[in-house]
Amino acid sequence: KAILGLLDRNHDGVLSNQEKSEAHIILFGHSWGASAVVMLSRQLARAGIPVLLTVQVDSVPKPWQSDRVIPDNVAEAVNFYQPHGLLHGEGHITAADDSKTQILGNYRFDYQKQPVHCQGGSWFQRVFTPSHLQSQCDPRLWSQVEGLVRQHMEPPPAAIQTTPSL
């Protein structure tokens, strides 16, 4: 509802085709949040709203969900995952329609080969899901996520140059 409200620029309670087409939505999440990104994209698809980019980081679906197939309202999607432990990310996402969605990649991070020091986390995370916890703390991974998000953000308005009058 919050997204629909923000897209309704004239506040008439109805999204016009123009308001939908002007949407610039970027969704990213980690773990269940990454799976929720795909679920939210599907809800937006049913409403006819496009999504510029989805980013899944070590996506773990709830039992009744699937986060492997990216809906065709998403222009681009990327998946970062690690394959170890009780909780590990989806290793391969695909597009529901390759002509509408470009999968930018399925990128594997291996924290058994390249561990990341992680402050915090519960004893359960440190003992049973250390690689999943490390995906949360990995500055290399989150730097890539930040770069992708920044690439897809609207460019800042151009500076207006003025010539001083004489």
PDB file of C-alpha atoms in Angstrom:
ATOM      1  CA  LYS A   1       0.000   0.000   0.000  1.00  0.00           C
ATOM      2  CA  ALA A   2       2.865   2.350   0.784  1.00  0.00           C
ATOM      3  CA  ILE A   3       4.385   1.875  -2.672  1.00  0.00           C
ATOM      4  CA  LEU A   4       1.042   2.384  -4.395  1.00  0.00           C
ATOM      5  CA  GLY A   5       0.480   5.543  -2.361  1.00  0.00           C
ATOM      6  CA  LEU A   6       3.873   6.940  -3.344  1.00  0.00           C
ATOM      7  CA  LEU A   7       3.273   6.205  -7.029  1.00  0.00           C
ATOM      8  CA  ASP A   8      -0.146   7.918  -6.981  1.00  0.00           C
ATOM      9  CA  ARG A   9       1.233  11.380  -7.724  1.00  0.00           C
ATOM     10  CA  ASN A  10      -2.130  13.078  -8.164  1.00  0.00           C
ATOM     11  CA  HIS A  11      -3.504  11.390  -5.015  1.00  0.00           C
ATOM     12  CA  ASP A  12      -6.747  10.306  -6.658  1.00  0.00           C
ATOM     13  CA  GLY A  13      -6.531   6.765  -5.276  1.00  0.00           C
ATOM     14  CA  VAL A  14      -6.094   5.224  -8.736  1.00  0.00           C
ATOM     15  CA  LEU A  15      -2.801   4.537 -10.487  1.00  0.00           C
ATOM     16  CA  SER A  16      -2.891   5.662 -14.093  1.00  0.00           C
ATOM     17  CA  ASN A  17      -0.826   3.930 -16.751  1.00  0.00           C
ATOM     18  CA  GLN A  18       1.445   6.978 -16.773  1.00  0.00           C
ATOM     19  CA  GLU A  19       1.961   6.813 -12.999  1.00  0.00           C
ATOM     20  CA  LYS A  20       2.787   3.107 -13.290  1.00  0.00           C
ATOM     21  CA  SER A  21       5.213   3.645 -16.159  1.00  0.00           C
ATOM     22  CA  GLU A  22       7.033   6.376 -14.223  1.00  0.00           C
ATOM     23  CA  ALA A  23       7.796   4.016 -11.329  1.00  0.00           C
ATOM     24  CA  HIS A  24      11.513   3.679 -10.544  1.00  0.00           C
ATOM     25  CA  ILE A  25      11.545   0.810  -8.071  1.00  0.00           C
ATOM     26  CA  ILE A  26      14.687  -0.944  -6.856  1.00  0.00           C
ATOM     27  CA  LEU A  27      14.246  -3.766  -4.349  1.00  0.00           C
ATOM     28  CA  PHE A  28      16.950  -5.554  -2.397  1.00  0.00           C
ATOM     29  CA  GLY A  29      17.082  -7.775   0.624  1.00  0.00           C
ATOM     30  CA  HIS A  30      19.024 -10.368   2.573  1.00  0.00           C
ATOM     31  CA  SER A  31      17.843 -13.841   3.666  1.00  0.00           C
ATOM     32  CA  TRP A  32      14.034 -13.873   4.076  1.00  0.00           C
ATOM     33  CA  GLY A  33      14.128 -10.237   2.978  1.00  0.00           C
ATOM     34  CA  ALA A  34      15.657 -11.296  -0.332  1.00  0.00           C
ATOM     35  CA  SER A  35      12.920 -13.838  -0.857  1.00  0.00           C
ATOM     36  CA  ALA A  36      10.380 -11.143   0.057  1.00  0.00           C
ATOM     37  CA  VAL A  37      11.829  -9.003  -2.770  1.00  0.00           C
ATOM     38  CA  VAL A  38      10.622 -11.599  -5.282  1.00  0.00           C
ATOM     39  CA  MET A  39       7.219 -11.910  -3.584  1.00  0.00           C
ATOM     40  CA  LEU A  40       6.775  -8.114  -3.626  1.00  0.00           C
ATOM     41  CA  SER A  41       7.824  -8.002  -7.291  1.00  0.00           C
ATOM     42  CA  ARG A  42       5.072 -10.507  -8.068  1.00  0.00           C
ATOM     43  CA  GLN A  43       2.506  -8.365  -6.232  1.00  0.00           C
ATOM     44  CA  LEU A  44       3.653  -5.318  -8.189  1.00  0.00           C
ATOM     45  CA  ALA A  45       3.391  -7.342 -11.419  1.00  0.00           C
ATOM     46  CA  ARG A  46      -0.259  -8.102 -10.650  1.00  0.00           C
ATOM     47  CA  ALA A  47      -0.812  -4.354 -10.269  1.00  0.00           C
ATOM     48  CA  GLY A  48       0.989  -3.684 -13.586  1.00  0.00           C
ATOM     49  CA  ILE A  49       3.903  -1.864 -11.948  1.00  0.00           C
ATOM     50  CA  PRO A  50       7.436  -2.278 -13.340  1.00  0.00           C
ATOM     51  CA  VAL A  51      10.531  -2.864 -11.181  1.00  0.00           C
ATOM     52  CA  LEU A  52      13.929  -1.650 -12.397  1.00  0.00           C
ATOM     53  CA  LEU A  53      16.115  -3.996 -10.356  1.00  0.00           C
ATOM     54  CA  THR A  54      15.900  -6.737  -7.753  1.00  0.00           C
ATOM     55  CA  VAL A  55      18.924  -7.751  -5.704  1.00  0.00           C
ATOM     56  CA  GLN A  56      18.830 -10.954  -3.678  1.00  0.00           C
ATOM     57  CA  VAL A  57      21.542 -11.534  -1.081  1.00  0.00           C
ATOM     58  CA  ASP A  58      21.688 -15.088   0.280  1.00  0.00           C
ATOM     59  CA  SER A  59      17.979 -15.493  -0.406  1.00  0.00           C
ATOM     60  CA  VAL A  60      16.211 -18.021   1.820  1.00  0.00           C
ATOM     61  CA  PRO A  61      12.550 -18.638   0.990  1.00  0.00           C
ATOM     62  CA  LYS A  62       9.922 -19.527   3.531  1.00  0.00           C
ATOM     63  CA  PRO A  63       8.520 -23.054   2.975  1.00  0.00           C
ATOM     64  CA  TRP A  64       5.553 -21.921   0.872  1.00  0.00           C
ATOM     65  CA  GLN A  65       7.525 -19.495  -1.281  1.00  0.00           C
ATOM     66  CA  SER A  66       9.821 -19.738  -4.277  1.00  0.00           C
ATOM     67  CA  ASP A  67      12.416 -17.111  -5.045  1.00  0.00           C
ATOM     68  CA  ARG A  68      14.003 -18.759  -8.094  1.00  0.00           C
ATOM     69  CA  VAL A  69      11.887 -17.289 -10.889  1.00  0.00           C
ATOM     70  CA  ILE A  70      11.920 -13.520 -11.311  1.00  0.00           C
ATOM     71  CA  PRO A  71       8.622 -12.119 -12.649  1.00  0.00           C
ATOM     72  CA  ASP A  72       8.517 -10.394 -16.015  1.00  0.00           C
ATOM     73  CA  ASN A  73       7.801  -6.914 -14.617  1.00  0.00           C
ATOM     74  CA  VAL A  74      11.418  -6.843 -13.357  1.00  0.00           C
ATOM     75  CA  ALA A  75      13.850  -5.349 -15.889  1.00  0.00           C
ATOM     76  CA  GLU A  76      17.051  -6.655 -14.246  1.00  0.00           C
ATOM     77  CA  ALA A  77      17.836  -9.021 -11.378  1.00  0.00           C
ATOM     78  CA  VAL A  78      20.965 -10.203  -9.631  1.00  0.00           C
ATOM     79  CA  ASN A  79      21.604 -12.912  -7.061  1.00  0.00           C
ATOM     80  CA  PHE A  80      24.441 -13.117  -4.524  1.00  0.00           C
ATOM     81  CA  TYR A  81      24.633 -16.338  -2.521  1.00  0.00           C
ATOM     82  CA  GLN A  82      26.808 -18.571  -0.388  1.00  0.00           C
ATOM     83  CA  PRO A  83      26.340 -22.374  -0.531  1.00  0.00           C
ATOM     84  CA  HIS A  84      27.266 -23.545   2.995  1.00  0.00           C
ATOM     85  CA  GLY A  85      25.431 -24.293   6.227  1.00  0.00           C
ATOM     86  CA  LEU A  86      21.871 -24.802   7.357  1.00  0.00           C
ATOM     87  CA  LEU A  87      20.871 -21.469   5.816  1.00  0.00           C
ATOM     88  CA  HIS A  88      22.277 -20.767   2.403  1.00  0.00           C
ATOM     89  CA  GLY A  89      21.138 -18.725  -0.526  1.00  0.00           C
ATOM     90  CA  GLU A  90      19.377 -19.730  -3.686  1.00  0.00           C
ATOM     91  CA  GLY A  91      22.151 -20.618  -6.130  1.00  0.00           C
ATOM     92  CA  HIS A  92      20.414 -19.861  -9.390  1.00  0.00           C
ATOM     93  CA  ILE A  93      17.667 -17.423 -10.324  1.00  0.00           C
ATOM     94  CA  THR A  94      16.025 -17.354 -13.736  1.00  0.00           C
ATOM     95  CA  ALA A  95      13.694 -15.015 -15.573  1.00  0.00           C
ATOM     96  CA  ALA A  96      10.048 -15.893 -16.111  1.00  0.00           C
ATOM     97  CA  ASP A  97      10.495 -14.218 -19.519  1.00  0.00           C
ATOM     98  CA  ASP A  98      14.028 -13.731 -20.873  1.00  0.00           C
ATOM     99  CA  SER A  99      12.802 -11.095 -23.323  1.00  0.00           C
ATOM    100  CA  LYS A 100      11.643  -8.855 -20.445  1.00  0.00           C
ATOM    101  CA  THR A 101      14.065  -9.621 -17.590  1.00  0.00           C
ATOM    102  CA  GLN A 102      17.843  -9.698 -17.756  1.00  0.00           C
ATOM    103  CA  ILE A 103      19.550 -11.787 -15.087  1.00  0.00           C
ATOM    104  CA  LEU A 104      22.756  -9.876 -14.364  1.00  0.00           C
ATOM    105  CA  GLY A 105      24.293 -12.864 -12.625  1.00  0.00           C
ATOM    106  CA  ASN A 106      24.275 -15.492  -9.914  1.00  0.00           C
ATOM    107  CA  TYR A 107      27.373 -14.669  -7.877  1.00  0.00           C
ATOM    108  CA  ARG A 108      28.768 -17.184  -5.398  1.00  0.00           C
ATOM    109  CA  PHE A 109      30.642 -16.108  -2.286  1.00  0.00           C
ATOM    110  CA  ASP A 110      32.521 -18.800  -0.383  1.00  0.00           C
ATOM    111  CA  TYR A 111      33.174 -17.833   3.226  1.00  0.00           C
ATOM    112  CA  GLN A 112      34.918 -21.113   3.948  1.00  0.00           C
ATOM    113  CA  LYS A 113      37.628 -20.103   1.472  1.00  0.00           C
ATOM    114  CA  GLN A 114      37.518 -16.353   2.199  1.00  0.00           C
ATOM    115  CA  PRO A 115      36.069 -15.804   5.684  1.00  0.00           C
ATOM    116  CA  VAL A 116      34.772 -12.417   6.747  1.00  0.00           C
ATOM    117  CA  HIS A 117      35.075 -11.265  10.346  1.00  0.00           C
ATOM    118  CA  CYS A 118      31.612 -10.556  11.632  1.00  0.00           C
ATOM    119  CA  GLN A 119      30.839  -8.675  14.844  1.00  0.00           C
ATOM    120  CA  GLY A 120      27.680  -9.631  16.678  1.00  0.00           C
ATOM    121  CA  GLY A 121      25.232 -12.277  15.684  1.00  0.00           C
ATOM    122  CA  SER A 122      23.630 -14.737  18.063  1.00  0.00           C
ATOM    123  CA  TRP A 123      25.407 -17.851  19.319  1.00  0.00           C
ATOM    124  CA  PHE A 124      23.067 -19.849  17.055  1.00  0.00           C
ATOM    125  CA  GLN A 125      24.181 -17.880  13.971  1.00  0.00           C
ATOM    126  CA  ARG A 126      27.865 -18.172  14.896  1.00  0.00           C
ATOM    127  CA  VAL A 127      27.589 -21.942  15.452  1.00  0.00           C
ATOM    128  CA  PHE A 128      24.990 -23.175  12.944  1.00  0.00           C
ATOM    129  CA  THR A 129      24.857 -20.553  10.155  1.00  0.00           C
ATOM    130  CA  PRO A 130      28.237 -18.781  10.136  1.00  0.00           C
ATOM    131  CA  SER A 131      28.428 -18.399   6.352  1.00  0.00           C
ATOM    132  CA  HIS A 132      24.924 -16.901   6.215  1.00  0.00           C
ATOM    133  CA  LEU A 133      25.929 -14.491   8.991  1.00  0.00           C
ATOM    134  CA  GLN A 134      29.096 -13.557   7.083  1.00  0.00           C
ATOM    135  CA  SER A 135      27.056 -12.705   3.975  1.00  0.00           C
ATOM    136  CA  GLN A 136      25.376 -10.084   6.140  1.00  0.00           C
ATOM    137  CA  CYS A 137      28.741  -8.529   7.094  1.00  0.00           C
ATOM    138  CA  ASP A 138      30.759  -8.848   3.883  1.00  0.00           C
ATOM    139  CA  PRO A 139      31.899  -5.377   2.769  1.00  0.00           C
ATOM    140  CA  ARG A 140      32.870  -6.680  -0.701  1.00  0.00           C
ATOM    141  CA  LEU A 141      29.393  -8.058  -1.309  1.00  0.00           C
ATOM    142  CA  TRP A 142      27.557  -4.993   0.017  1.00  0.00           C
ATOM    143  CA  SER A 143      29.836  -2.702  -1.984  1.00  0.00           C
ATOM    144  CA  GLN A 144      28.694  -4.528  -5.130  1.00  0.00           C
ATOM    145  CA  VAL A 145      25.059  -4.203  -4.049  1.00  0.00           C
ATOM    146  CA  GLU A 146      25.540  -0.486  -3.436  1.00  0.00           C
ATOM    147  CA  GLY A 147      27.171  -0.052  -6.846  1.00  0.00           C
ATOM    148  CA  LEU A 148      24.278  -1.788  -8.613  1.00  0.00           C
ATOM    149  CA  VAL A 149      21.688   0.277  -6.772  1.00  0.00           C
ATOM    150  CA  ARG A 150      23.521   3.519  -7.519  1.00  0.00           C
ATOM    151  CA  GLN A 151      23.761   2.603 -11.229  1.00  0.00           C
ATOM    152  CA  HIS A 152      20.002   2.206 -11.394  1.00  0.00           C
ATOM    153  CA  MET A 153      19.060   5.327  -9.484  1.00  0.00           C
ATOM    154  CA  GLU A 154      17.887   8.291 -11.454  1.00  0.00           C
ATOM    155  CA  PRO A 155      20.749  10.639 -12.228  1.00  0.00           C
ATOM    156  CA  PRO A 156      20.786  13.811 -10.161  1.00  0.00           C
ATOM    157  CA  PRO A 157      19.300  16.837 -11.901  1.00  0.00           C
ATOM    158  CA  ALA A 158      21.806  18.533 -14.154  1.00  0.00           C
ATOM    159  CA  ALA A 159      23.375  21.636 -12.731  1.00  0.00           C
ATOM    160  CA  ILE A 160      22.191  24.756 -14.461  1.00  0.00           C
ATOM    161  CA  GLN A 161      25.023  26.934 -15.614  1.00  0.00           C
ATOM    162  CA  THR A 162      24.460  30.633 -15.811  1.00  0.00           C
ATOM    163  CA  THR A 163      26.522  33.260 -17.463  1.00  0.00           C
ATOM    164  CA  PRO A 164      26.937  36.344 -15.356  1.00  0.00           C
ATOM    165  CA  SER A 165      25.372  39.378 -16.987  1.00  0.00           C
ATOM    166  CA  LEU A 166      27.651  42.236 -17.771  1.00  0.00           C
TER     167      LEU A 166
END
